[in-house]
Amino acid sequence: MSGFSRITSPELTFQWHRSIAEIAAAWDACFGRESVLRSHALHEAVENAALDHVETHYLTGRDGEGVVCVVPCFAFKLSLVAVASPWLQHMTDWIRKVIPGFLTVRLFVVGSAISNGDDLLGFKDLADEGLWSAERLNSVFDEVRRQAKALGIGMVVIKEPGKATADILRARLGPEFFFVESLPAMFLRLPGKESGGYAVAINTHYRGKMKKRKAVCAENGVTWSVVPNSKGREAEIYHLYQEVLERSHSVFERLNQAFFKEVERMLGDDAFYVMGAQQAGGSERLVACELVLCDRDGGTIHPLYSGFDYRFKRDSNVYFNMFYRVIEEAERRGFSRVHLGQTCYEVKAELGAKRVPLYLGIHHGNPWVHWLLWQLRKALFPTTAVPEREVFGVPPPPAKNAAQARRQPAGTAHAVK
């Protein structure tokens, strides 16, 4: 059901919606169908899963020509120190023993309720300043702030645009938002088949490491499979996901078991699992799994959420082997990039992935709190150091969807990578 009545700006007519099913045509018009992370199907799956404490809102903006923007938003509670400096996290943990909700706030976030390492700003031709002047763009975010205020929320966050988009927003939105770095994303460009593929293109040092890690994993009785769905193992997958979540220092969203089943149902062939099982004593148990999503243009593959048995993970090299198997499957399917998400940067650098910066736009309706957040920005949102590794003997060629990547800067899973 739609929310508030229509509201008209000098140039745009706005309407809020509570269900993504109401705006399927508008969504596709603004986001297209090639990027799975921006797809209507994925975000309908998120809504259908009914994640705890996540309240979704969708803003559409129209002019005389029709829909020109779809801005998905969600309201939920989050710790302000989720990505803060370690000293601030430790101090906050100590204070929360006495004051449990200390520095936990309700946010109104422009973007996706899951960790997709990219923005979810559905503006047609945002780079066109003639179409999206500062006045027109501000009218959209004025409406976002008005909605947040109506919900009793002071803090608004624009979630993780890439550098090109963040530069546009920073220039046109003025002082109402300030921008800080978020956790960067990691992308692995795959070498072409003519060069022999990933296993041949990496240099001797890293090829030796890969062979050793695969041997250790095999010695521990792990076999790998790629399956189109969870095959009735949703409970096992969710349990492994929870194991990772419990050990993460940067938790943003908390998925439920229904999420995995809804993704399978809504995305069909655009999703699959990589599973690692240990064979022992004539029985099999799941020790690792990865939910993987595929862009429809064949450009990028997205290992989105991981799960591991931590009693088994450390000595078996199962983490590296999981991603080796994802890379092999990406090559088999003809993809040119692997989006390895956020966190665990040392591991991803060892695979040959490179850093792509992401940003957060921050606004608070109380000018004094807004000023305080600005003053504390280096502690609350510190820059993340990412190692560099020269893994390839010859660098891979540009991805075949590199032009699209420049137009739509991209950056997953904060909690589980």
Short mmCIF file of C-alpha atoms in Angstrom, two decimals:
data_model
loop_
_atom_site.label_atom_id
_atom_site.label_comp_id
_atom_site.label_asym_id
_atom_site.label_seq_id
_atom_site.Cartn_x
_atom_site.Cartn_y
_atom_site.Cartn_z
CA MET A 1 0.00 0.00 0.00
CA SER A 2 1.28 3.48 -0.84
CA GLY A 3 2.25 5.70 2.05
CA PHE A 4 1.70 9.43 2.02
CA SER A 5 -0.24 11.40 -0.57
CA ARG A 6 1.67 12.79 -3.50
CA ILE A 7 3.97 15.72 -2.84
CA THR A 8 5.07 18.10 -5.57
CA SER A 9 8.42 19.91 -5.74
CA PRO A 10 9.04 22.76 -8.20
CA GLU A 11 9.95 20.11 -10.79
CA LEU A 12 9.07 16.67 -9.45
CA THR A 13 6.08 14.87 -8.00
CA PHE A 14 7.00 12.48 -5.18
CA GLN A 15 5.21 9.48 -3.77
CA TRP A 16 6.19 7.06 -1.01
CA HIS A 17 5.44 3.35 -1.26
CA ARG A 18 5.72 0.60 1.33
CA SER A 19 5.82 -2.33 -1.08
CA ILE A 20 8.28 -2.84 -3.91
CA ALA A 21 5.58 -4.75 -5.81
CA GLU A 22 3.84 -1.40 -6.49
CA ILE A 23 6.80 0.02 -8.41
CA ALA A 24 8.09 -2.85 -10.56
CA ALA A 25 7.92 -0.92 -13.85
CA ALA A 26 9.40 2.25 -12.32
CA TRP A 27 12.20 0.20 -10.72
CA ASP A 28 13.20 -1.44 -13.98
CA ALA A 29 13.07 1.93 -15.77
CA CYS A 30 15.58 3.43 -13.31
CA PHE A 31 17.79 0.44 -12.44
CA GLY A 32 17.58 -1.75 -15.53
CA ARG A 33 17.79 -5.54 -15.36
CA GLU A 34 21.48 -6.33 -15.91
CA SER A 35 22.89 -5.74 -12.40
CA VAL A 36 21.64 -8.41 -10.02
CA LEU A 37 22.53 -6.30 -6.97
CA ARG A 38 20.18 -3.57 -8.22
CA SER A 39 17.48 -5.92 -9.48
CA HIS A 40 13.83 -5.74 -8.51
CA ALA A 41 13.87 -9.50 -7.90
CA LEU A 42 16.66 -9.34 -5.30
CA HIS A 43 15.06 -6.52 -3.35
CA GLU A 44 11.64 -8.14 -3.53
CA ALA A 45 13.32 -11.19 -1.96
CA VAL A 46 14.71 -8.97 0.81
CA GLU A 47 11.28 -7.50 1.46
CA ASN A 48 9.59 -10.92 1.40
CA ALA A 49 12.10 -12.27 3.92
CA ALA A 50 10.90 -9.65 6.46
CA LEU A 51 14.28 -9.06 8.11
CA ASP A 52 13.97 -8.24 11.80
CA HIS A 53 13.61 -4.54 12.61
CA VAL A 54 13.99 -3.45 8.95
CA GLU A 55 11.24 -1.13 7.71
CA THR A 56 11.32 -0.46 3.96
CA HIS A 57 10.21 2.71 2.16
CA TYR A 58 10.45 3.52 -1.55
CA LEU A 59 10.39 7.03 -3.00
CA THR A 60 9.44 7.60 -6.64
CA GLY A 61 9.93 10.93 -8.40
CA ARG A 62 8.16 11.86 -11.62
CA ASP A 63 8.17 14.79 -13.98
CA GLY A 64 6.07 15.48 -17.09
CA GLU A 65 7.94 12.73 -18.99
CA GLY A 66 7.34 10.01 -16.37
CA VAL A 67 9.39 8.40 -13.61
CA VAL A 68 12.93 9.83 -13.27
CA CYS A 69 14.07 8.36 -9.96
CA VAL A 70 13.43 5.53 -7.54
CA VAL A 71 15.12 5.94 -4.16
CA PRO A 72 14.84 2.87 -1.91
CA CYS A 73 15.23 3.59 1.80
CA PHE A 74 14.98 1.61 5.00
CA ALA A 75 14.78 2.38 8.70
CA PHE A 76 16.58 0.28 11.30
CA LYS A 77 18.79 0.43 14.37
CA LEU A 78 22.59 0.27 14.13
CA SER A 79 25.57 0.81 16.36
CA LEU A 80 27.30 4.07 15.46
CA VAL A 81 30.65 2.38 16.12
CA ALA A 82 30.09 -0.50 13.66
CA VAL A 83 33.16 0.54 11.63
CA ALA A 84 34.78 2.82 14.22
CA SER A 85 38.37 2.81 15.43
CA PRO A 86 39.16 -0.18 17.68
CA TRP A 87 39.72 2.01 20.76
CA LEU A 88 36.24 3.52 20.37
CA GLN A 89 34.65 0.11 19.87
CA HIS A 90 36.33 -1.22 23.02
CA MET A 91 35.29 1.80 25.05
CA THR A 92 31.71 1.49 23.78
CA ASP A 93 31.61 -2.23 24.64
CA TRP A 94 32.67 -1.37 28.19
CA ILE A 95 30.02 1.35 28.56
CA ARG A 96 27.31 -0.96 27.16
CA LYS A 97 27.78 -3.27 30.12
CA VAL A 98 26.13 -0.49 32.12
CA ILE A 99 24.10 1.25 29.38
CA PRO A 100 23.10 -1.47 26.85
CA GLY A 101 21.88 0.87 24.11
CA PHE A 102 24.80 3.30 24.21
CA LEU A 103 25.59 4.76 20.74
CA THR A 104 22.90 2.61 19.10
CA VAL A 105 20.65 4.80 16.97
CA ARG A 106 17.77 4.48 14.55
CA LEU A 107 18.81 5.42 11.01
CA PHE A 108 17.01 6.23 7.79
CA VAL A 109 19.26 4.78 5.10
CA VAL A 110 19.16 5.49 1.37
CA GLY A 111 20.17 2.20 -0.17
CA SER A 112 19.83 -1.54 0.20
CA ALA A 113 19.07 -3.32 3.47
CA ILE A 114 21.68 -5.94 2.58
CA SER A 115 25.41 -5.56 2.14
CA ASN A 116 25.81 -5.28 -1.61
CA GLY A 117 28.88 -3.03 -1.65
CA ASP A 118 27.26 -0.49 -3.98
CA ASP A 119 24.71 2.30 -3.85
CA LEU A 120 21.05 1.87 -4.69
CA LEU A 121 20.34 5.29 -6.17
CA GLY A 122 17.89 4.96 -9.02
CA PHE A 123 18.44 8.31 -10.75
CA LYS A 124 18.19 8.33 -14.52
CA ASP A 125 21.36 9.97 -15.92
CA LEU A 126 22.59 11.34 -12.59
CA ALA A 127 25.81 12.63 -14.19
CA ASP A 128 23.78 14.96 -16.45
CA GLU A 129 23.83 18.25 -14.53
CA GLY A 130 21.30 19.72 -16.93
CA LEU A 131 18.84 17.03 -15.89
CA TRP A 132 19.89 16.79 -12.23
CA SER A 133 20.73 20.32 -11.19
CA ALA A 134 21.65 21.01 -7.58
CA GLU A 135 18.14 22.36 -6.97
CA ARG A 136 16.42 19.32 -8.45
CA LEU A 137 18.66 16.80 -6.71
CA ASN A 138 18.26 18.59 -3.39
CA SER A 139 14.49 18.42 -3.75
CA VAL A 140 14.76 14.60 -3.71
CA PHE A 141 16.90 14.51 -0.59
CA ASP A 142 14.78 17.20 1.07
CA GLU A 143 11.88 14.77 0.68
CA VAL A 144 14.00 11.92 2.09
CA ARG A 145 14.83 14.05 5.13
CA ARG A 146 11.18 15.04 5.51
CA GLN A 147 10.19 11.38 5.57
CA ALA A 148 12.88 10.57 8.14
CA LYS A 149 11.61 13.38 10.36
CA ALA A 150 8.03 12.10 10.02
CA LEU A 151 9.28 8.72 11.27
CA GLY A 152 11.00 10.37 14.24
CA ILE A 153 14.50 9.67 12.87
CA GLY A 154 17.22 12.31 12.95
CA MET A 155 20.09 10.61 11.11
CA VAL A 156 20.01 9.98 7.36
CA VAL A 157 22.73 7.95 5.61
CA ILE A 158 23.35 7.63 1.86
CA LYS A 159 24.80 4.14 1.68
CA GLU A 160 27.99 3.44 -0.21
CA PRO A 161 28.10 5.24 -3.55
CA GLY A 162 31.33 4.84 -5.46
CA LYS A 163 33.71 7.75 -5.94
CA ALA A 164 32.16 9.18 -9.13
CA THR A 165 28.66 9.20 -7.65
CA ALA A 166 29.87 10.48 -4.28
CA ASP A 167 31.66 13.37 -6.01
CA ILE A 168 28.42 14.34 -7.77
CA LEU A 169 26.41 14.19 -4.56
CA ARG A 170 29.04 16.08 -2.58
CA ALA A 171 29.15 18.88 -5.16
CA ARG A 172 25.39 19.28 -5.58
CA LEU A 173 23.96 18.57 -2.13
CA GLY A 174 26.10 21.15 -0.34
CA PRO A 175 26.55 21.17 3.45
CA GLU A 176 23.41 19.18 4.29
CA PHE A 177 25.47 15.98 3.89
CA PHE A 178 29.13 15.31 4.56
CA PHE A 179 30.87 12.31 3.04
CA VAL A 180 33.24 9.82 4.66
CA GLU A 181 34.87 6.62 3.45
CA SER A 182 33.05 3.37 4.08
CA LEU A 183 34.66 -0.07 3.98
CA PRO A 184 36.07 -0.41 0.45
CA ALA A 185 35.00 -3.21 -1.87
CA MET A 186 37.37 -5.67 -3.52
CA PHE A 187 37.16 -6.65 -7.18
CA LEU A 188 39.11 -9.38 -8.94
CA ARG A 189 39.55 -8.97 -12.70
CA LEU A 190 39.87 -12.37 -14.32
CA PRO A 191 42.42 -13.06 -17.05
CA GLY A 192 41.15 -14.14 -20.45
CA LYS A 193 40.95 -17.75 -21.55
CA GLU A 194 43.66 -17.07 -24.11
CA SER A 195 46.12 -16.56 -21.24
CA GLY A 196 45.18 -19.90 -19.69
CA GLY A 197 42.87 -18.57 -17.00
CA TYR A 198 43.44 -17.64 -13.38
CA ALA A 199 45.50 -20.67 -12.33
CA VAL A 200 48.02 -20.04 -15.13
CA ALA A 201 48.06 -16.22 -14.97
CA ILE A 202 49.00 -15.94 -11.28
CA ASN A 203 52.72 -15.92 -10.64
CA THR A 204 54.75 -18.88 -9.37
CA HIS A 205 54.67 -17.79 -5.72
CA TYR A 206 50.88 -17.55 -5.51
CA ARG A 207 50.35 -20.62 -7.68
CA GLY A 208 52.41 -22.57 -5.19
CA LYS A 209 50.32 -21.22 -2.32
CA MET A 210 47.12 -22.18 -4.11
CA LYS A 211 48.28 -25.75 -4.74
CA LYS A 212 49.29 -26.16 -1.09
CA ARG A 213 45.98 -24.78 0.20
CA LYS A 214 44.01 -27.06 -2.10
CA ALA A 215 46.04 -30.07 -0.96
CA VAL A 216 45.46 -29.27 2.73
CA CYS A 217 41.73 -28.92 2.13
CA ALA A 218 41.59 -32.23 0.26
CA GLU A 219 43.56 -33.96 3.04
CA ASN A 220 40.84 -32.81 5.43
CA GLY A 221 38.24 -34.67 3.39
CA VAL A 222 36.50 -31.65 1.85
CA THR A 223 34.77 -31.97 -1.48
CA TRP A 224 33.19 -29.07 -3.38
CA SER A 225 30.00 -28.80 -5.37
CA VAL A 226 28.08 -26.08 -7.21
CA VAL A 227 24.33 -26.40 -6.79
CA PRO A 228 21.44 -24.26 -8.12
CA ASN A 229 19.62 -24.15 -4.78
CA SER A 230 19.98 -25.07 -1.13
CA LYS A 231 18.53 -28.56 -1.72
CA GLY A 232 16.64 -28.47 1.58
CA ARG A 233 19.73 -27.46 3.56
CA GLU A 234 18.53 -23.96 4.46
CA ALA A 235 18.89 -24.62 8.19
CA GLU A 236 22.52 -25.80 7.81
CA ILE A 237 23.38 -22.82 5.58
CA TYR A 238 21.82 -20.40 8.03
CA HIS A 239 23.68 -21.97 10.94
CA LEU A 240 27.03 -21.54 9.15
CA TYR A 241 26.14 -17.94 8.28
CA GLN A 242 25.38 -17.28 11.96
CA GLU A 243 28.79 -18.67 12.94
CA VAL A 244 30.45 -16.05 10.75
CA LEU A 245 28.13 -13.30 11.94
CA GLU A 246 28.95 -13.98 15.58
CA ARG A 247 32.66 -13.46 14.88
CA SER A 248 32.36 -10.34 12.76
CA HIS A 249 33.52 -6.94 14.02
CA SER A 250 31.44 -5.05 11.41
CA VAL A 251 27.82 -6.18 11.54
CA PHE A 252 25.31 -4.10 9.61
CA GLU A 253 22.42 -6.39 8.71
CA ARG A 254 21.27 -9.67 10.23
CA LEU A 255 19.68 -12.01 7.73
CA ASN A 256 17.14 -14.66 8.61
CA GLN A 257 16.70 -18.17 7.23
CA ALA A 258 13.85 -17.05 4.99
CA PHE A 259 16.21 -14.70 3.10
CA PHE A 260 18.16 -17.55 1.50
CA LYS A 261 15.02 -19.35 0.34
CA GLU A 262 13.48 -16.12 -1.01
CA VAL A 263 16.64 -15.33 -3.01
CA GLU A 264 16.48 -18.77 -4.60
CA ARG A 265 12.80 -18.35 -5.40
CA MET A 266 13.03 -14.84 -6.83
CA LEU A 267 16.35 -15.02 -8.71
CA GLY A 268 16.22 -18.53 -10.15
CA ASP A 269 19.20 -19.12 -12.45
CA ASP A 270 20.81 -15.82 -11.38
CA ALA A 271 21.77 -17.40 -8.03
CA PHE A 272 23.60 -20.55 -6.97
CA TYR A 273 25.58 -21.99 -4.06
CA VAL A 274 29.13 -23.23 -3.71
CA MET A 275 29.18 -25.85 -0.94
CA GLY A 276 32.03 -27.59 0.82
CA ALA A 277 31.27 -30.84 2.62
CA GLN A 278 33.51 -33.03 4.75
CA GLN A 279 33.34 -36.75 4.12
CA ALA A 280 34.09 -38.70 7.30
CA GLY A 281 32.94 -42.04 8.66
CA GLY A 282 30.57 -42.63 5.78
CA SER A 283 28.64 -39.42 6.47
CA GLU A 284 28.72 -35.89 5.10
CA ARG A 285 28.46 -32.57 6.89
CA LEU A 286 28.41 -29.07 5.44
CA VAL A 287 31.45 -27.06 6.54
CA ALA A 288 31.35 -24.12 4.12
CA CYS A 289 28.89 -22.44 1.78
CA GLU A 290 28.65 -19.33 -0.37
CA LEU A 291 25.57 -17.73 -1.88
CA VAL A 292 26.60 -16.39 -5.30
CA LEU A 293 24.65 -14.00 -7.55
CA CYS A 294 25.25 -13.37 -11.26
CA ASP A 295 24.83 -10.23 -13.34
CA ARG A 296 22.76 -10.91 -16.43
CA ASP A 297 25.25 -9.25 -18.78
CA GLY A 298 27.89 -11.83 -17.88
CA GLY A 299 30.20 -9.19 -16.47
CA THR A 300 30.39 -9.69 -12.71
CA ILE A 301 29.75 -12.55 -10.34
CA HIS A 302 28.99 -11.73 -6.69
CA PRO A 303 29.80 -14.16 -3.86
CA LEU A 304 27.45 -12.41 -1.46
CA TYR A 305 27.22 -14.28 1.86
CA SER A 306 29.50 -16.90 3.38
CA GLY A 307 29.10 -19.49 6.07
CA PHE A 308 31.78 -21.61 7.74
CA ASP A 309 32.16 -24.20 10.47
CA TYR A 310 34.77 -22.43 12.59
CA ARG A 311 35.82 -25.62 14.39
CA PHE A 312 37.05 -26.75 11.01
CA LYS A 313 37.94 -23.55 9.13
CA ARG A 314 41.38 -22.60 10.47
CA ASP A 315 43.37 -25.79 9.81
CA SER A 316 41.70 -26.80 6.56
CA ASN A 317 42.26 -23.67 4.40
CA VAL A 318 38.56 -23.91 3.57
CA TYR A 319 38.21 -20.11 3.28
CA PHE A 320 40.72 -19.76 0.44
CA ASN A 321 39.41 -22.91 -1.21
CA MET A 322 35.90 -21.51 -1.21
CA PHE A 323 37.02 -18.54 -3.25
CA TYR A 324 39.22 -20.62 -5.54
CA ARG A 325 36.09 -22.63 -6.35
CA VAL A 326 34.07 -19.44 -6.93
CA ILE A 327 36.77 -18.14 -9.30
CA GLU A 328 36.77 -21.42 -11.22
CA GLU A 329 32.99 -21.28 -11.57
CA ALA A 330 33.13 -17.64 -12.68
CA GLU A 331 35.59 -18.61 -15.42
CA ARG A 332 33.50 -21.61 -16.46
CA ARG A 333 30.45 -19.35 -16.85
CA GLY A 334 32.36 -16.69 -18.78
CA PHE A 335 32.39 -13.86 -16.23
CA SER A 336 35.16 -11.28 -16.32
CA ARG A 337 35.09 -10.00 -12.71
CA VAL A 338 34.49 -11.36 -9.21
CA HIS A 339 33.09 -8.90 -6.68
CA LEU A 340 34.63 -10.11 -3.42
CA GLY A 341 32.88 -7.60 -1.19
CA GLN A 342 34.10 -5.89 1.95
CA THR A 343 36.35 -6.90 4.92
CA CYS A 344 38.96 -9.68 5.14
CA TYR A 345 41.21 -7.60 2.92
CA GLU A 346 44.39 -9.60 3.44
CA VAL A 347 42.77 -12.76 2.07
CA LYS A 348 41.25 -10.98 -0.90
CA ALA A 349 44.50 -9.22 -1.73
CA GLU A 350 46.16 -12.68 -1.74
CA LEU A 351 43.68 -13.68 -4.44
CA GLY A 352 44.67 -10.69 -6.58
CA ALA A 353 41.69 -8.43 -5.85
CA LYS A 354 42.02 -4.64 -5.90
CA ARG A 355 40.40 -1.96 -3.75
CA VAL A 356 37.43 0.12 -4.94
CA PRO A 357 36.57 2.99 -2.56
CA LEU A 358 33.02 3.46 -1.28
CA TYR A 359 31.54 6.34 0.70
CA LEU A 360 28.77 7.24 3.13
CA GLY A 361 26.78 10.46 3.03
CA ILE A 362 25.86 11.61 6.57
CA HIS A 363 23.15 14.03 7.67
CA HIS A 364 21.53 14.71 11.02
CA GLY A 365 18.46 16.87 11.45
CA ASN A 366 19.86 18.39 14.65
CA PRO A 367 22.58 20.88 13.60
CA TRP A 368 24.54 20.33 16.82
CA VAL A 369 24.54 16.54 16.41
CA HIS A 370 25.45 16.95 12.74
CA TRP A 371 28.42 19.11 13.78
CA LEU A 372 29.46 16.57 16.44
CA LEU A 373 29.35 13.69 13.93
CA TRP A 374 31.55 15.75 11.61
CA GLN A 375 34.06 16.38 14.41
CA LEU A 376 34.14 12.67 15.29
CA ARG A 377 34.20 11.42 11.71
CA LYS A 378 37.80 10.14 11.82
CA ALA A 379 37.06 8.00 14.88
CA LEU A 380 33.59 6.85 13.79
CA PHE A 381 34.50 6.27 10.12
CA PRO A 382 38.27 5.65 9.91
CA THR A 383 39.94 4.98 6.57
CA THR A 384 40.55 1.26 6.08
CA ALA A 385 44.03 0.19 5.04
CA VAL A 386 43.98 -2.38 2.23
CA PRO A 387 47.11 -4.38 1.34
CA GLU A 388 48.39 -4.57 -2.23
CA ARG A 389 49.66 -7.84 -3.68
CA GLU A 390 51.14 -8.42 -7.13
CA VAL A 391 49.52 -11.79 -7.70
CA PHE A 392 49.48 -11.97 -11.50
CA GLY A 393 52.48 -12.51 -13.73
CA VAL A 394 50.71 -10.34 -16.33
CA PRO A 395 47.82 -8.10 -15.18
CA PRO A 396 44.40 -9.19 -16.50
CA PRO A 397 42.81 -7.06 -19.24
CA PRO A 398 40.04 -4.59 -18.41
CA ALA A 399 36.71 -6.25 -17.61
CA LYS A 400 34.32 -6.36 -20.54
CA ASN A 401 31.80 -4.35 -18.53
CA ALA A 402 34.37 -1.78 -17.39
CA ALA A 403 32.53 1.06 -19.13
CA GLN A 404 29.39 0.19 -17.22
CA ALA A 405 31.39 0.02 -14.01
CA ARG A 406 32.60 3.58 -14.57
CA ARG A 407 29.07 4.81 -15.11
CA GLN A 408 27.76 2.98 -12.06
CA PRO A 409 30.60 2.90 -9.52
CA ALA A 410 30.37 -0.26 -7.50
CA GLY A 411 31.88 -1.54 -4.51
CA THR A 412 29.39 -7.44 0.45
CA ALA A 413 28.80 -8.52 2.90
CA HIS A 414 30.09 -6.47 5.78
CA ALA A 415 29.23 -9.09 8.27
CA VAL A 416 30.44 -12.21 6.60
CA LYS A 417 33.41 -11.69 4.33
#
